[in-house]
Short mmCIF file of C-alpha atoms in Angstrom, two decimals:
data_model
loop_
_atom_site.label_atom_id
_atom_site.label_comp_id
_atom_site.label_asym_id
_atom_site.label_seq_id
_atom_site.Cartn_x
_atom_site.Cartn_y
_atom_site.Cartn_z
CA UNK A 146 11.77 -60.31 -0.88
CA UNK A 147 11.86 -63.79 0.84
CA UNK A 148 12.23 -63.54 4.44
CA UNK A 149 12.81 -66.06 7.57
CA UNK A 150 11.26 -64.90 10.74
CA UNK A 151 12.18 -66.60 14.01
CA UNK A 152 9.76 -64.86 16.51
CA UNK A 153 11.49 -65.67 19.74
CA UNK A 154 14.49 -63.56 20.39
CA UNK A 155 15.51 -64.86 23.77
CA UNK A 156 14.16 -68.25 25.56
CA UNK A 157 14.84 -68.82 29.24
CA UNK A 158 13.99 -72.26 30.36
CA UNK A 159 15.17 -74.65 33.10
CA UNK A 160 16.81 -78.17 32.50
CA UNK A 161 14.33 -80.91 31.40
CA UNK A 162 11.76 -78.45 30.08
CA UNK A 163 10.58 -78.78 26.61
CA UNK A 164 11.59 -76.38 23.81
CA UNK A 165 10.00 -75.17 20.81
CA UNK A 166 11.40 -72.55 18.54
CA UNK A 167 9.28 -71.26 15.78
CA UNK A 168 10.46 -70.62 12.28
CA UNK A 169 8.44 -69.34 9.38
CA UNK A 170 9.33 -68.32 5.93
CA UNK A 171 7.84 -66.31 3.23
CA UNK A 172 8.99 -68.06 0.06
CA UNK A 173 6.11 -69.94 -1.78
CA UNK A 174 7.95 -72.58 -3.92
CA UNK A 175 10.13 -75.56 -3.04
CA UNK A 176 12.41 -75.09 -0.42
CA UNK A 177 15.04 -76.93 1.50
CA UNK A 178 15.19 -76.09 5.34
CA UNK A 179 17.77 -75.97 7.82
CA UNK A 180 18.50 -75.47 11.62
CA UNK A 181 21.98 -74.42 12.57
CA UNK A 182 23.24 -74.06 16.08
CA UNK A 183 26.17 -72.02 17.52
CA UNK A 184 27.34 -72.95 21.08
CA UNK A 185 29.10 -70.03 22.85
CA UNK A 186 32.70 -69.75 21.18
CA UNK A 187 31.87 -71.88 18.45
CA UNK A 188 31.12 -71.83 14.87
CA UNK A 189 27.79 -72.75 13.34
CA UNK A 190 26.93 -76.40 13.12
CA UNK A 191 24.38 -78.05 11.32
CA UNK A 192 21.39 -79.43 13.89
CA UNK A 193 19.28 -80.88 10.99
CA UNK A 194 17.72 -80.29 7.54
CA UNK A 195 14.92 -81.02 5.30
CA UNK A 196 14.83 -81.91 1.74
CA UNK A 197 11.77 -83.97 0.95
CA UNK A 198 9.91 -86.87 2.35
CA UNK A 199 8.88 -87.33 5.99
CA UNK A 200 8.11 -83.74 7.17
CA UNK A 201 9.33 -84.61 10.81
CA UNK A 202 13.01 -84.49 10.64
CA UNK A 203 15.40 -85.87 13.60
CA UNK A 204 18.79 -84.35 13.93
CA UNK A 205 21.47 -84.42 16.40
CA UNK A 206 21.54 -84.21 20.28
CA UNK A 207 17.76 -85.18 20.40
CA UNK A 208 16.57 -82.31 18.49
CA UNK A 209 13.59 -82.79 15.60
CA UNK A 210 11.86 -80.36 13.43
CA UNK A 211 8.62 -80.44 11.66
CA UNK A 212 8.00 -79.02 8.21
CA UNK A 213 4.42 -77.81 7.55
CA UNK A 214 3.84 -76.71 4.00
CA UNK A 215 0.89 -75.06 4.67
CA UNK A 216 1.84 -72.84 7.38
CA UNK A 217 5.33 -72.07 5.71
CA UNK A 218 6.82 -73.28 9.12
CA UNK A 219 9.82 -75.20 10.01
CA UNK A 220 9.53 -75.29 14.10
CA UNK A 221 12.51 -76.89 16.15
CA UNK A 222 11.71 -78.95 19.25
CA UNK A 223 13.46 -80.91 21.78
CA UNK A 224 11.43 -82.74 24.67
CA UNK A 225 13.90 -82.28 27.54
CA UNK A 226 16.72 -79.79 27.44
CA UNK A 227 20.12 -79.71 29.13
CA UNK A 228 22.20 -77.12 30.28
CA UNK A 229 24.51 -77.98 27.31
CA UNK A 230 21.84 -76.60 24.80
CA UNK A 231 22.59 -73.28 25.99
CA UNK A 232 23.11 -71.57 22.44
CA UNK A 233 22.19 -69.48 19.52
CA UNK A 234 19.84 -71.24 17.13
CA UNK A 235 19.19 -70.18 13.52
CA UNK A 236 16.69 -71.41 10.83
CA UNK A 237 17.62 -71.04 7.28
CA UNK A 238 15.77 -71.61 4.08
CA UNK A 239 17.15 -72.29 0.61
CA UNK A 240 14.46 -71.92 -2.22
CA UNK A 241 15.29 -74.27 -4.92
CA UNK A 242 14.87 -71.67 -7.59
CA UNK A 243 17.15 -69.21 -6.02
CA UNK A 244 20.35 -71.15 -6.31
CA UNK A 245 22.32 -72.34 -3.35
CA UNK A 246 22.42 -69.46 -0.98
CA UNK A 247 20.73 -69.53 2.54
CA UNK A 248 18.52 -67.17 3.95
CA UNK A 249 18.62 -67.08 7.90
CA UNK A 250 16.49 -66.05 10.11
CA UNK A 251 17.58 -63.84 13.11
CA UNK A 252 18.28 -66.52 15.59
CA UNK A 253 17.10 -67.28 18.97
CA UNK A 254 19.42 -67.10 22.09
CA UNK A 255 18.46 -69.88 24.40
CA UNK A 256 19.57 -70.06 27.97
CA UNK A 257 19.08 -73.30 30.05
CA UNK A 258 19.44 -72.56 33.70
CA UNK A 259 20.90 -75.72 35.59
CA UNK B 283 41.24 -80.16 5.87
CA UNK B 284 38.68 -81.65 8.33
CA UNK B 285 36.79 -78.50 8.29
CA UNK B 286 36.34 -74.90 6.76
CA UNK B 287 39.30 -72.58 8.30
CA UNK B 288 39.38 -68.78 8.15
CA UNK B 289 42.02 -66.24 8.79
CA UNK B 290 42.58 -64.08 10.51
CA UNK B 291 40.11 -65.06 13.33
CA UNK B 292 40.16 -61.23 14.49
CA UNK B 293 40.70 -58.24 12.45
CA UNK B 294 41.05 -54.50 13.56
CA UNK B 295 41.24 -51.87 11.29
CA UNK B 296 41.11 -48.19 11.04
CA UNK B 297 38.59 -46.77 8.72
CA UNK B 298 39.97 -46.31 5.46
CA UNK B 299 42.31 -49.11 5.56
CA UNK B 300 42.01 -52.17 2.93
CA UNK B 301 41.64 -55.69 4.67
CA UNK B 302 41.69 -59.01 3.28
CA UNK B 303 40.02 -62.24 4.80
CA UNK B 304 40.82 -65.77 3.85
CA UNK B 305 38.94 -68.86 3.70
CA UNK B 306 39.99 -72.45 3.21
CA UNK B 307 37.07 -74.72 2.23
CA UNK B 308 36.85 -78.43 3.03
CA UNK B 309 38.90 -80.21 0.50
CA UNK B 310 36.92 -81.14 -2.53
CA UNK B 311 34.11 -78.71 -1.91
CA UNK B 312 33.16 -77.20 -5.01
CA UNK B 313 30.79 -74.63 -3.76
CA UNK B 314 32.09 -71.81 -1.28
CA UNK B 315 29.92 -68.93 0.18
CA UNK B 316 30.56 -65.80 2.03
CA UNK B 317 28.13 -64.58 4.48
CA UNK B 318 28.27 -61.34 6.74
CA UNK B 319 26.66 -61.35 10.38
CA UNK B 320 26.42 -58.31 12.16
CA UNK B 321 26.03 -58.31 15.96
CA UNK B 322 22.76 -59.81 17.13
CA UNK B 323 21.57 -60.78 13.72
CA UNK B 324 21.48 -63.98 11.46
CA UNK B 325 23.93 -64.45 8.47
CA UNK B 326 23.51 -62.59 5.52
CA UNK B 327 24.43 -63.77 2.05
CA UNK B 328 27.23 -61.83 0.19
CA UNK B 329 28.59 -63.94 -2.51
CA UNK B 330 28.79 -67.58 -3.85
CA UNK B 331 31.49 -69.48 -6.03
CA UNK B 332 31.42 -72.70 -8.04
CA UNK B 333 34.84 -73.66 -8.24
CA UNK B 334 36.69 -70.49 -9.64
CA UNK B 335 33.56 -68.88 -11.20
CA UNK B 336 31.66 -66.20 -9.15
CA UNK B 337 28.13 -67.08 -9.71
CA UNK B 338 26.25 -64.85 -7.57
CA UNK B 339 27.41 -61.63 -5.86
CA UNK B 340 24.23 -59.95 -5.32
CA UNK B 341 24.59 -59.65 -1.62
CA UNK B 342 27.88 -57.69 -1.76
CA UNK B 343 26.75 -54.23 -0.13
CA UNK B 344 29.11 -51.96 -2.35
CA UNK B 345 31.80 -51.94 -4.63
CA UNK B 346 34.12 -51.94 -1.75
CA UNK B 347 33.70 -55.40 -1.31
CA UNK B 348 35.45 -57.76 -3.83
CA UNK B 349 35.80 -61.77 -3.58
CA UNK B 350 37.92 -64.22 -5.64
CA UNK B 351 38.59 -67.78 -5.86
CA UNK B 352 41.36 -67.95 -8.61
CA UNK B 353 42.21 -71.47 -8.36
CA UNK B 354 38.97 -72.78 -7.16
CA UNK B 355 39.94 -73.68 -3.49
CA UNK B 356 41.10 -70.84 -1.34
CA UNK B 357 39.00 -67.64 -1.41
CA UNK B 358 39.59 -64.29 -0.18
CA UNK B 359 37.25 -61.56 0.56
CA UNK B 360 38.71 -58.04 0.27
CA UNK B 361 37.25 -54.97 1.55
CA UNK B 362 38.60 -51.65 0.52
CA UNK B 363 38.46 -48.42 2.39
CA UNK B 364 36.85 -49.95 5.54
CA UNK B 365 34.00 -48.11 6.97
CA UNK B 366 32.41 -48.64 10.68
CA UNK B 367 29.34 -50.37 9.31
CA UNK B 368 31.61 -53.02 7.79
CA UNK B 369 32.12 -54.25 11.29
CA UNK B 370 30.71 -57.74 11.63
CA UNK B 371 31.83 -61.40 11.53
CA UNK B 372 32.38 -62.64 8.01
CA UNK B 373 31.72 -66.36 7.71
CA UNK B 374 32.82 -68.73 4.96
CA UNK B 375 31.01 -71.92 4.02
CA UNK B 376 31.54 -74.69 1.51
CA UNK B 377 29.44 -77.57 0.23
CA UNK B 378 29.40 -80.54 -1.91
CA UNK B 379 26.97 -82.16 -4.48
CA UNK B 380 27.64 -85.44 -2.48
CA UNK B 381 25.95 -83.95 0.49
CA UNK B 382 23.38 -82.24 -1.31
CA UNK B 383 25.14 -78.92 -1.16
CA UNK B 384 24.50 -78.55 2.69
CA UNK B 385 26.72 -75.77 3.78
CA UNK B 386 29.44 -76.34 6.40
CA UNK B 387 30.75 -73.20 8.12
CA UNK B 388 34.11 -71.83 9.21
CA UNK B 389 34.78 -70.21 12.61
CA UNK B 390 34.42 -66.72 11.01
CA UNK B 391 36.49 -63.71 10.91
CA UNK B 392 35.60 -60.81 13.41
CA UNK B 393 36.19 -57.63 11.77
CA UNK B 394 36.32 -54.39 13.99
CA UNK B 395 36.61 -51.28 12.00
CA UNK B 396 37.58 -48.03 14.31
#
């Protein structure tokens, strides 16, 4: 069965530090890729998405992600985090051959210390 | 509406009770999804509607779970004879071909089965 792996369950860092969250998936065909964020007490919000074209995708709030097809990865990055980036981050994959449903990773909790 | 809404936001049920969870998708969104998110995990797909047609129910964990969308708009997820393992957040999402089926999520219903 296809799966999505987020290797870090918890990340703690200080403001202005750089952030990189890993995401790997096991599906071999064409996929659409997403990162969602859930701030404390709020619902899941779309951070960025990749469908095709330039593998470096820019999203909201200074986040970006790079799709590396050969590594089945879609890592999320932010050069300098803020306290307000404290949240849980979810990677999601939508294989084109599997309809429209999303398969999510287990999430990474990020705590940014002021 | 402006976003996906769900009700109730919180539901406490005694084991064996039936519950009904409601989802109002974004106006005009053809596709509607239900996901289950257990504590500390990523959302897991339950079922998918396109208009009133339930096209995929492969994620429903048992025949106690039933979903409907009779008029192609509001959807209800019903859980019969609730069990403790049904305790989770139930998320609804909707999407539109105009946005390449990017899914937008509601706030969820937190179900606690005692």
